Amino acid sequence: MIHFVLKCCQQILHYFGPFPELTKIYLQKLLGLWVHPESSIRAISFLNIYKIATDLPYPYINMCLKGTYLSLVHNTTFYTPKTELVDFMCKCIVELYGIDFVASCQHASVYLRHISVQLREAHIAQSKRIGSSNAHENIYNWQTIHSIHLWVKVLCAHPNQDDLWLPLAHPLFQILHGLITLVPTSSYYPIRCHCVRMMNQMVIVRNSVKPLFLNPTFYLMEMLNYCVVLQQKKFKSWKGEQLNFQYILKVGDRYMATKAFMDSIVDEIHINLLTYLCCYDRSVSFPELAVPVLSFLKHCFASLQIVSPSLLKLKSLYEAVEQTSKLLSTKLNEVNFAPNDIQKVDQFPRQFKQPTPLQKYHQKIQKHAQQPNTNKGKQQELEEELENDREINHYLDELDEDELDDDEVEGVDQGDPYDVVNSEEEEEDEYEDDTAQTDNKTKKRKL
């Protein structure tokens, strides 16, 4: 019924313009239905919001932009693999903020400034120890992470729009840097991985249009240094599975100093460092960019007597980066232009018609990452088949038991004629046996 009413109202929304109070009330109801558990109601409510923003005059688009963002912040207090609502809301807001870039930039700058003020207050309280020591908890939550991720998605959806990138990119970088350095302990490494992932996403999208340079390798190398120190000690006994940093913000004390925690950190370092270096694998600056990474990895491998299986991934990454660096250095030795010649520098990546060793390694990792999902799918199918077989067998057993019970009831209550005849014959045989025994006893007494 709600879906039918919203679909009918969508056709007459252009008549709501002369009635601003009625439109505000209707928009508030739509924002409430936008987070409805049923997906069809969520979709039709957003279509109504989108039509209000596009068809009605100017002030209404600001109401739509503000209302959708605040509803996202209020409904993202937690995040799990089963929460589809957060991803749906982010996609809708990205579409909505692509209507008017001037209004979107104004709203985004206001909300980013609000986050930066909270972050600055947390930094001041953390440095001076003002108040409680848990001042970072006001900023280390899912609401902040999802709001920052939303603005990253808005920028990545429109890589050609300088009206968004020029005023918003630098504040976003500063906020991400402030989040990482607020509490740089190992328990908050998941937040660091979230921030590095967002940086890589922005670099990948923007480099396809204009060159953008960010260097999050220092944060990853610091995490790797912790893993090297952790491997030299004894791990805590823990039989749990490997942690997934995508759905957590803080690691508990019982997971610290465990092998599963170290494996999770190494996996995040491996995939984030690989994606970052692949963005510049054909750039003129790649040999210089790879020098600190290669030197630090080499130092880590030299300091360890026994390399764990999880760290072997980084060793193969080291070889791929080294091969790519040598390939680019040989190409650069044959070049005649200077670094200040921007046109020829931009044309240099086009000389590589085949993928680099680092890009081949990245493709290989992506194929291996897709294989466990297929195996899990096969395992789930087998488990479902086994469950169906068990249900069928259980159902057949119940049917057999019911048939046996019916036979017993029919034989006892209604009386089976064959059972009656057999019982009479057995009684006659017993009577004849008794009479024969008594006759034999009397004959013995007479003798």
Tab-separated table of C-alpha atoms in Angstrom:
chain	number	residue	atom	x	y	z
A	1	MET	CA	0.000	0.000	0.000
A	2	ILE	CA	2.844	2.401	0.845
A	3	HIS	CA	4.552	1.590	-2.442
A	4	PHE	CA	1.354	2.295	-4.380
A	5	VAL	CA	0.795	5.654	-2.632
A	6	LEU	CA	4.391	6.787	-3.230
A	7	LYS	CA	4.196	5.772	-6.876
A	8	CYS	CA	1.014	7.794	-7.344
A	9	CYS	CA	2.503	10.820	-5.538
A	10	GLN	CA	5.555	10.702	-7.784
A	11	GLN	CA	3.408	11.619	-10.779
A	12	ILE	CA	2.002	14.798	-9.166
A	13	LEU	CA	5.129	16.093	-7.426
A	14	HIS	CA	5.420	19.087	-9.767
A	15	TYR	CA	2.225	20.457	-8.197
A	16	PHE	CA	3.866	20.596	-4.735
A	17	GLY	CA	5.928	23.706	-5.583
A	18	PRO	CA	3.397	26.356	-4.469
A	19	PHE	CA	2.962	24.585	-1.110
A	20	PRO	CA	6.329	24.737	0.714
A	21	GLU	CA	5.013	23.614	4.107
A	22	LEU	CA	3.290	20.583	2.581
A	23	THR	CA	6.464	19.756	0.621
A	24	LYS	CA	8.606	19.886	3.795
A	25	ILE	CA	6.246	17.520	5.587
A	26	TYR	CA	6.210	15.155	2.616
A	27	LEU	CA	10.013	15.266	2.365
A	28	GLN	CA	10.368	14.379	6.039
A	29	LYS	CA	8.073	11.388	5.521
A	30	LEU	CA	10.106	10.344	2.484
A	31	LEU	CA	13.365	10.517	4.460
A	32	GLY	CA	11.803	8.288	7.106
A	33	LEU	CA	10.677	5.758	4.490
A	34	TRP	CA	14.090	5.916	2.791
A	35	VAL	CA	15.488	3.738	5.595
A	36	HIS	CA	12.574	1.274	5.504
A	37	PRO	CA	13.488	-2.429	5.829
A	38	GLU	CA	11.772	-3.262	2.530
A	39	SER	CA	13.939	-2.508	-0.495
A	40	SER	CA	11.076	-1.549	-2.854
A	41	ILE	CA	9.833	1.154	-0.490
A	42	ARG	CA	13.363	2.499	-0.096
A	43	ALA	CA	13.784	2.725	-3.863
A	44	ILE	CA	10.483	4.458	-4.590
A	45	SER	CA	11.010	6.916	-1.737
A	46	PHE	CA	14.399	7.915	-3.140
A	47	LEU	CA	12.882	8.385	-6.592
A	48	ASN	CA	10.451	10.840	-5.025
A	49	ILE	CA	13.320	12.667	-3.271
A	50	TYR	CA	15.293	12.811	-6.516
A	51	LYS	CA	12.298	14.234	-8.384
A	52	ILE	CA	11.799	16.899	-5.697
A	53	ALA	CA	15.452	17.936	-6.097
A	54	THR	CA	15.278	18.103	-9.899
A	55	ASP	CA	11.746	19.321	-10.703
A	56	LEU	CA	11.009	21.784	-7.906
A	57	PRO	CA	12.714	25.202	-7.671
A	58	TYR	CA	16.052	26.026	-6.025
A	59	PRO	CA	15.505	25.895	-2.241
A	60	TYR	CA	14.250	22.313	-2.329
A	61	ILE	CA	17.522	20.800	-3.542
A	62	ASN	CA	19.272	22.117	-0.435
A	63	MET	CA	16.643	20.463	1.731
A	64	CYS	CA	17.152	17.166	-0.090
A	65	LEU	CA	20.958	17.295	0.162
A	66	LYS	CA	20.910	18.163	3.843
A	67	GLY	CA	18.197	15.668	4.776
A	68	THR	CA	19.796	12.702	3.025
A	69	TYR	CA	23.225	13.337	4.533
A	70	LEU	CA	21.877	13.709	8.084
A	71	SER	CA	19.778	10.554	7.742
A	72	LEU	CA	22.906	8.690	6.614
A	73	VAL	CA	24.828	9.902	9.664
A	74	HIS	CA	22.005	8.898	12.002
A	75	ASN	CA	21.673	5.386	10.541
A	76	THR	CA	25.358	4.368	10.391
A	77	THR	CA	26.153	3.700	14.029
A	78	PHE	CA	27.396	0.194	13.146
A	79	TYR	CA	28.473	-1.712	10.049
A	80	THR	CA	28.413	-5.433	9.271
A	81	PRO	CA	28.472	-7.510	6.067
A	82	LYS	CA	24.672	-7.828	6.289
A	83	THR	CA	23.934	-4.093	6.470
A	84	GLU	CA	22.929	-3.339	2.886
A	85	LEU	CA	21.267	-0.087	3.929
A	86	VAL	CA	24.526	1.861	4.274
A	87	ASP	CA	25.753	1.004	0.779
A	88	PHE	CA	22.338	1.777	-0.712
A	89	MET	CA	22.184	5.174	1.005
A	90	CYS	CA	25.700	6.094	-0.124
A	91	LYS	CA	24.877	5.272	-3.750
A	92	CYS	CA	21.696	7.352	-3.577
A	93	ILE	CA	23.482	10.356	-2.066
A	94	VAL	CA	26.210	10.171	-4.717
A	95	GLU	CA	23.528	10.353	-7.414
A	96	LEU	CA	21.817	13.217	-5.617
A	97	TYR	CA	25.003	15.246	-5.202
A	98	GLY	CA	25.669	14.977	-8.936
A	99	ILE	CA	22.711	17.205	-9.846
A	100	ASP	CA	24.129	20.604	-8.882
A	101	PHE	CA	27.882	20.728	-8.234
A	102	VAL	CA	27.834	24.248	-6.773
A	103	ALA	CA	25.266	23.383	-4.103
A	104	SER	CA	26.964	20.016	-3.492
A	105	CYS	CA	30.325	21.699	-2.949
A	106	GLN	CA	28.798	24.126	-0.446
A	107	HIS	CA	27.188	21.355	1.595
A	108	ALA	CA	30.273	19.138	1.452
A	109	SER	CA	32.580	21.932	2.619
A	110	VAL	CA	30.293	22.656	5.593
A	111	TYR	CA	30.186	19.011	6.716
A	112	LEU	CA	33.909	18.472	6.162
A	113	ARG	CA	34.625	21.544	8.244
A	114	HIS	CA	32.461	20.117	11.022
A	115	ILE	CA	34.488	16.884	10.947
A	116	SER	CA	37.774	18.804	10.921
A	117	VAL	CA	36.716	20.852	13.979
A	118	GLN	CA	35.899	17.668	15.895
A	119	LEU	CA	39.212	16.168	14.805
A	120	ARG	CA	41.149	19.240	15.931
A	121	GLU	CA	39.467	19.167	19.343
A	122	ALA	CA	40.329	15.481	19.690
A	123	HIS	CA	43.972	16.186	18.796
A	124	ILE	CA	44.166	18.996	21.387
A	125	ALA	CA	42.579	16.858	24.077
A	126	GLN	CA	44.831	13.924	23.205
A	127	SER	CA	48.034	15.987	23.294
A	128	LYS	CA	47.257	17.938	26.476
A	129	ARG	CA	45.339	15.125	28.178
A	130	ILE	CA	42.366	17.405	28.761
A	131	GLY	CA	39.398	15.676	30.322
A	132	SER	CA	39.149	11.937	29.839
A	133	SER	CA	41.696	9.979	27.870
A	134	ASN	CA	38.925	8.701	25.556
A	135	ALA	CA	38.552	11.955	23.613
A	136	HIS	CA	39.292	10.129	20.362
A	137	GLU	CA	36.117	8.065	20.664
A	138	ASN	CA	34.072	11.068	19.505
A	139	ILE	CA	35.809	10.861	16.121
A	140	TYR	CA	36.731	7.147	15.918
A	141	ASN	CA	33.278	5.804	15.059
A	142	TRP	CA	31.380	4.490	12.066
A	143	GLN	CA	29.518	7.752	11.524
A	144	THR	CA	32.747	9.641	10.829
A	145	ILE	CA	34.206	6.864	8.661
A	146	HIS	CA	31.069	6.557	6.533
A	147	SER	CA	30.687	10.306	6.117
A	148	ILE	CA	34.301	10.650	4.923
A	149	HIS	CA	33.867	7.626	2.672
A	150	LEU	CA	30.771	9.275	1.220
A	151	TRP	CA	32.694	12.377	0.144
A	152	VAL	CA	35.414	10.185	-1.344
A	153	LYS	CA	32.746	8.384	-3.383
A	154	VAL	CA	31.267	11.697	-4.509
A	155	LEU	CA	34.666	12.835	-5.792
A	156	CYS	CA	35.423	9.485	-7.421
A	157	ALA	CA	32.051	9.475	-9.204
A	158	HIS	CA	32.967	12.766	-10.927
A	159	PRO	CA	36.718	12.740	-11.628
A	160	ASN	CA	36.452	15.426	-14.337
A	161	GLN	CA	34.742	18.015	-12.151
A	162	ASP	CA	37.338	20.473	-10.919
A	163	ASP	CA	34.559	22.356	-9.125
A	164	LEU	CA	34.500	19.481	-6.631
A	165	TRP	CA	38.114	18.336	-6.600
A	166	LEU	CA	39.842	21.666	-6.121
A	167	PRO	CA	37.969	22.805	-2.976
A	168	LEU	CA	37.347	19.348	-1.430
A	169	ALA	CA	40.358	17.133	-2.188
A	170	HIS	CA	42.887	18.888	0.047
A	171	PRO	CA	40.597	19.026	3.148
A	172	LEU	CA	39.859	15.337	2.668
A	173	PHE	CA	43.568	14.490	2.592
A	174	GLN	CA	44.157	16.526	5.737
A	175	ILE	CA	41.285	14.795	7.553
A	176	LEU	CA	42.538	11.346	6.559
A	177	HIS	CA	46.025	12.227	7.756
A	178	GLY	CA	44.606	13.535	11.041
A	179	LEU	CA	42.580	10.370	11.591
A	180	ILE	CA	45.649	8.177	11.158
A	181	THR	CA	47.889	10.229	13.452
A	182	LEU	CA	45.322	10.807	16.215
A	183	VAL	CA	46.002	7.499	18.018
A	184	PRO	CA	48.803	5.725	16.092
A	185	THR	CA	48.640	2.485	18.089
A	186	SER	CA	48.263	-1.046	16.804
A	187	SER	CA	44.746	-1.418	18.202
A	188	TYR	CA	43.497	1.204	15.718
A	189	TYR	CA	45.204	-0.229	12.653
A	190	PRO	CA	41.804	-1.006	11.048
A	191	ILE	CA	41.029	2.734	10.895
A	192	ARG	CA	44.414	3.318	9.304
A	193	CYS	CA	43.608	0.691	6.676
A	194	HIS	CA	40.262	2.376	5.967
A	195	CYS	CA	42.011	5.712	5.403
A	196	VAL	CA	44.724	4.227	3.174
A	197	ARG	CA	42.071	2.435	1.136
A	198	MET	CA	40.244	5.719	0.550
A	199	MET	CA	43.485	7.423	-0.485
A	200	ASN	CA	44.190	4.700	-3.020
A	201	GLN	CA	40.679	4.971	-4.390
A	202	MET	CA	41.083	8.700	-4.993
A	203	VAL	CA	44.492	8.232	-6.619
A	204	ILE	CA	43.233	5.528	-8.993
A	205	VAL	CA	40.279	7.595	-10.195
A	206	ARG	CA	41.963	10.986	-10.445
A	207	ASN	CA	45.107	9.719	-12.193
A	208	SER	CA	42.988	8.676	-15.154
A	209	VAL	CA	42.214	12.367	-15.750
A	210	LYS	CA	44.954	14.447	-14.125
A	211	PRO	CA	48.078	13.456	-12.193
A	212	LEU	CA	47.603	13.234	-8.443
A	213	PHE	CA	50.317	12.245	-5.985
A	214	LEU	CA	49.715	10.830	-2.513
A	215	ASN	CA	52.136	8.724	-0.545
A	216	PRO	CA	50.571	6.493	2.145
A	217	THR	CA	53.540	4.088	2.161
A	218	PHE	CA	54.868	5.500	5.437
A	219	TYR	CA	51.717	4.386	7.285
A	220	LEU	CA	51.981	0.905	5.779
A	221	MET	CA	55.677	0.560	6.581
A	222	GLU	CA	54.979	1.475	10.195
A	223	MET	CA	52.448	-1.358	10.356
A	224	LEU	CA	54.994	-3.717	8.805
A	225	ASN	CA	57.569	-2.744	11.411
A	226	TYR	CA	55.083	-3.782	14.103
A	227	CYS	CA	54.658	-7.176	12.395
A	228	VAL	CA	58.416	-7.711	12.326
A	229	VAL	CA	58.677	-6.955	16.035
A	230	LEU	CA	55.668	-9.156	16.740
A	231	GLN	CA	57.098	-12.154	14.884
A	232	GLN	CA	60.261	-12.087	16.982
A	233	LYS	CA	58.146	-12.737	20.087
A	234	LYS	CA	55.891	-15.619	21.028
A	235	PHE	CA	52.337	-15.447	19.762
A	236	LYS	CA	49.370	-15.702	22.080
A	237	SER	CA	47.293	-18.845	21.823
A	238	TRP	CA	44.117	-18.114	19.922
A	239	LYS	CA	42.058	-20.467	17.744
A	240	GLY	CA	39.837	-17.904	16.037
A	241	GLU	CA	39.689	-16.973	12.371
A	242	GLN	CA	41.576	-14.203	10.636
A	243	LEU	CA	40.213	-10.708	11.244
A	244	ASN	CA	38.511	-8.696	8.507
A	245	PHE	CA	39.501	-5.043	8.899
A	246	GLN	CA	36.731	-3.895	6.594
A	247	TYR	CA	34.055	-4.304	9.277
A	248	ILE	CA	35.940	-3.328	12.444
A	249	LEU	CA	37.479	-0.136	13.792
A	250	LYS	CA	39.349	-1.344	16.854
A	251	VAL	CA	41.076	-4.603	17.743
A	252	GLY	CA	40.468	-6.006	21.224
A	253	ASP	CA	43.180	-6.932	23.683
A	254	ARG	CA	42.634	-10.669	23.262
A	255	TYR	CA	43.468	-10.442	19.536
A	256	MET	CA	46.655	-8.461	20.051
A	257	ALA	CA	49.957	-10.336	19.724
A	258	THR	CA	48.244	-13.242	17.925
A	259	LYS	CA	49.221	-14.819	14.642
A	260	ALA	CA	45.783	-14.131	13.153
A	261	PHE	CA	46.191	-10.413	13.854
A	262	MET	CA	49.626	-10.370	12.223
A	263	ASP	CA	48.305	-12.205	9.154
A	264	SER	CA	45.475	-9.675	8.830
A	265	ILE	CA	47.927	-6.766	8.990
A	266	VAL	CA	50.226	-8.341	6.395
A	267	ASP	CA	47.311	-8.950	4.016
A	268	GLU	CA	46.208	-5.327	4.308
A	269	ILE	CA	49.770	-4.071	3.763
A	270	HIS	CA	50.184	-6.327	0.749
A	271	ILE	CA	47.000	-5.386	-1.080
A	272	ASN	CA	47.121	-1.642	-0.264
A	273	LEU	CA	50.787	-1.280	-1.162
A	274	LEU	CA	50.243	-3.225	-4.375
A	275	THR	CA	47.277	-1.099	-5.469
A	276	TYR	CA	49.149	2.110	-4.680
A	277	LEU	CA	52.295	1.162	-6.603
A	278	CYS	CA	50.252	-0.024	-9.587
A	279	CYS	CA	48.932	3.526	-9.966
A	280	TYR	CA	52.471	4.736	-10.798
A	281	ASP	CA	53.980	1.617	-12.378
A	282	ARG	CA	54.387	3.430	-15.745
A	283	SER	CA	55.265	6.834	-14.385
A	284	VAL	CA	58.629	8.559	-14.724
A	285	SER	CA	58.866	8.849	-10.941
A	286	PHE	CA	58.386	5.138	-10.203
A	287	PRO	CA	62.093	4.231	-9.695
A	288	GLU	CA	62.469	6.979	-7.084
A	289	LEU	CA	59.124	6.076	-5.525
A	290	ALA	CA	60.131	2.421	-5.182
A	291	VAL	CA	63.464	3.098	-3.454
A	292	PRO	CA	62.158	3.525	0.140
A	293	VAL	CA	59.758	0.597	-0.261
A	294	LEU	CA	62.469	-1.752	-1.517
A	295	SER	CA	64.986	-0.680	1.111
A	296	PHE	CA	62.527	-1.108	3.979
A	297	LEU	CA	61.337	-4.509	2.771
A	298	LYS	CA	64.915	-5.657	2.345
A	299	HIS	CA	65.741	-4.526	5.878
A	300	CYS	CA	62.735	-6.410	7.270
A	301	PHE	CA	63.673	-9.646	5.534
A	302	ALA	CA	67.279	-9.329	6.724
A	303	SER	CA	66.243	-8.807	10.369
A	304	LEU	CA	64.134	-11.976	10.424
A	305	GLN	CA	65.784	-15.361	10.801
A	306	ILE	CA	62.650	-17.270	9.762
A	307	VAL	CA	60.151	-15.677	7.391
A	308	SER	CA	56.551	-16.660	8.101
A	309	PRO	CA	54.277	-17.799	5.236
A	310	SER	CA	52.251	-14.596	5.467
A	311	LEU	CA	55.374	-12.458	4.902
A	312	LEU	CA	56.290	-14.430	1.784
A	313	LYS	CA	53.629	-12.424	-0.067
A	314	LEU	CA	55.672	-9.304	0.537
A	315	LYS	CA	58.745	-11.062	-0.767
A	316	SER	CA	57.057	-11.764	-4.096
A	317	LEU	CA	55.839	-8.157	-4.130
A	318	TYR	CA	59.433	-7.033	-3.560
A	319	GLU	CA	60.577	-8.985	-6.611
A	320	ALA	CA	57.810	-7.540	-8.812
A	321	VAL	CA	58.578	-3.964	-7.728
A	322	GLU	CA	62.288	-4.477	-8.301
A	323	GLN	CA	61.741	-5.844	-11.810
A	324	THR	CA	59.420	-2.966	-12.705
A	325	SER	CA	61.905	-0.418	-11.368
A	326	LYS	CA	64.709	-1.896	-13.477
A	327	LEU	CA	62.479	-1.912	-16.556
A	328	LEU	CA	61.574	1.750	-16.147
A	329	SER	CA	65.147	2.785	-15.417
A	330	THR	CA	66.320	1.182	-18.655
A	331	LYS	CA	63.538	2.945	-20.569
A	332	LEU	CA	64.432	6.268	-18.966
A	333	ASN	CA	68.084	5.899	-19.990
A	334	GLU	CA	66.973	5.919	-23.619
A	335	VAL	CA	64.906	9.095	-23.245
A	336	ASN	CA	66.074	12.486	-24.542
A	337	PHE	CA	63.627	14.847	-22.815
A	338	ALA	CA	63.972	16.622	-19.467
A	339	PRO	CA	61.573	16.329	-16.506
A	340	ASN	CA	60.250	19.849	-17.095
A	341	ASP	CA	58.876	18.844	-20.494
A	342	ILE	CA	55.367	18.034	-19.293
A	343	GLN	CA	53.922	16.909	-22.616
A	344	LYS	CA	56.581	14.259	-23.221
A	345	VAL	CA	56.420	13.162	-19.578
A	346	ASP	CA	52.679	12.581	-19.996
A	347	GLN	CA	53.291	10.612	-23.187
A	348	PHE	CA	55.922	8.361	-21.596
A	349	PRO	CA	53.457	5.763	-20.150
A	350	ARG	CA	52.054	5.170	-23.639
A	351	GLN	CA	55.305	3.503	-24.683
A	352	PHE	CA	54.410	0.424	-22.633
A	353	LYS	CA	52.116	-1.648	-24.818
A	354	GLN	CA	52.455	-4.714	-22.599
A	355	PRO	CA	51.714	-4.881	-18.848
A	356	THR	CA	54.585	-4.341	-16.449
A	357	PRO	CA	55.748	-7.106	-14.057
A	358	LEU	CA	53.956	-5.336	-11.205
A	359	GLN	CA	50.730	-5.205	-13.183
A	360	LYS	CA	51.007	-8.904	-14.048
A	361	TYR	CA	51.492	-9.687	-10.388
A	362	HIS	CA	48.426	-7.583	-9.537
A	363	GLN	CA	46.313	-9.496	-12.044
A	364	LYS	CA	47.534	-12.767	-10.589
A	365	ILE	CA	46.558	-11.674	-7.084
A	366	GLN	CA	43.106	-10.669	-8.291
A	367	LYS	CA	42.563	-14.097	-9.847
A	368	HIS	CA	43.602	-15.815	-6.621
A	369	ALA	CA	41.286	-13.531	-4.662
A	370	GLN	CA	38.338	-14.606	-6.815
A	371	GLN	CA	39.021	-18.339	-6.450
A	372	PRO	CA	38.157	-18.657	-2.729
A	373	ASN	CA	34.781	-17.073	-3.421
A	374	THR	CA	33.999	-19.737	-6.017
A	375	ASN	CA	35.172	-22.458	-3.661
A	376	LYS	CA	32.986	-21.034	-0.924
A	377	GLY	CA	30.080	-21.010	-3.366
A	378	LYS	CA	30.654	-24.673	-4.193
A	379	GLN	CA	30.906	-25.547	-0.528
A	380	GLN	CA	27.654	-23.731	0.171
A	381	GLU	CA	25.934	-25.614	-2.662
A	382	LEU	CA	27.184	-28.926	-1.308
A	383	GLU	CA	26.045	-28.025	2.184
A	384	GLU	CA	22.609	-27.074	0.870
A	385	GLU	CA	22.352	-30.366	-1.013
A	386	LEU	CA	23.329	-32.294	2.109
A	387	GLU	CA	20.754	-30.407	4.151
A	388	ASN	CA	18.086	-31.148	1.556
A	389	ASP	CA	19.019	-34.843	1.588
A	390	ARG	CA	18.828	-34.871	5.371
A	391	GLU	CA	15.415	-33.229	5.309
A	392	ILE	CA	14.157	-35.722	2.723
A	393	ASN	CA	15.479	-38.691	4.697
A	394	HIS	CA	13.980	-37.338	7.889
A	395	TYR	CA	10.646	-36.884	6.120
A	396	LEU	CA	10.749	-40.451	4.759
A	397	ASP	CA	11.586	-41.823	8.209
A	398	GLU	CA	8.604	-40.013	9.642
A	399	LEU	CA	6.394	-41.453	6.923
A	400	ASP	CA	7.623	-44.992	7.672
A	401	GLU	CA	6.976	-44.543	11.374
A	402	ASP	CA	3.465	-43.277	10.662
A	403	GLU	CA	2.750	-46.270	8.420
A	404	LEU	CA	3.957	-48.688	11.107
A	405	ASP	CA	1.794	-47.001	13.693
A	406	ASP	CA	-1.220	-47.205	11.386
A	407	ASP	CA	-0.615	-50.939	10.811
A	408	GLU	CA	-0.422	-51.598	14.545
A	409	VAL	CA	-3.584	-49.652	15.153
A	410	GLU	CA	-5.416	-51.460	12.359
A	411	GLY	CA	-4.286	-54.919	13.603
A	412	VAL	CA	-5.204	-54.316	17.233
A	413	ASP	CA	-8.284	-52.135	17.163
A	414	GLN	CA	-10.148	-53.310	14.057
A	415	GLY	CA	-8.957	-56.912	14.221
A	416	ASP	CA	-7.192	-58.672	11.413
A	417	PRO	CA	-9.026	-61.915	10.325
A	418	TYR	CA	-5.734	-63.642	9.546
A	419	ASP	CA	-4.438	-62.855	13.005
A	420	VAL	CA	-7.631	-64.329	14.529
A	421	VAL	CA	-7.360	-67.590	12.547
A	422	ASN	CA	-3.698	-67.997	13.462
A	423	SER	CA	-4.417	-67.413	17.119
A	424	GLU	CA	-7.183	-70.076	17.118
A	425	GLU	CA	-4.888	-72.606	15.454
A	426	GLU	CA	-2.156	-71.943	18.024
A	427	GLU	CA	-4.659	-72.471	20.876
A	428	GLU	CA	-5.792	-75.839	19.399
A	429	ASP	CA	-2.172	-77.032	19.066
A	430	GLU	CA	-1.448	-76.126	22.666
A	431	TYR	CA	-4.586	-77.991	23.833
A	432	GLU	CA	-3.576	-81.156	21.927
A	433	ASP	CA	-0.069	-81.042	23.435
A	434	ASP	CA	-1.491	-80.762	26.943
A	435	THR	CA	-3.854	-83.719	26.489
A	436	ALA	CA	-1.035	-85.895	25.099
A	437	GLN	CA	1.177	-85.122	28.093
A	438	THR	CA	-1.605	-86.022	30.586
A	439	ASP	CA	-2.281	-89.361	28.821
A	440	ASN	CA	1.390	-90.330	29.018
A	441	LYS	CA	1.494	-89.549	32.754
A	442	THR	CA	-1.582	-91.723	33.501
A	443	LYS	CA	-0.114	-94.688	31.548
A	444	LYS	CA	3.123	-94.489	33.585
A	445	ARG	CA	1.195	-94.573	36.889
A	446	LYS	CA	-0.774	-97.717	35.877
A	447	LEU	CA	2.431	-99.568	35.009
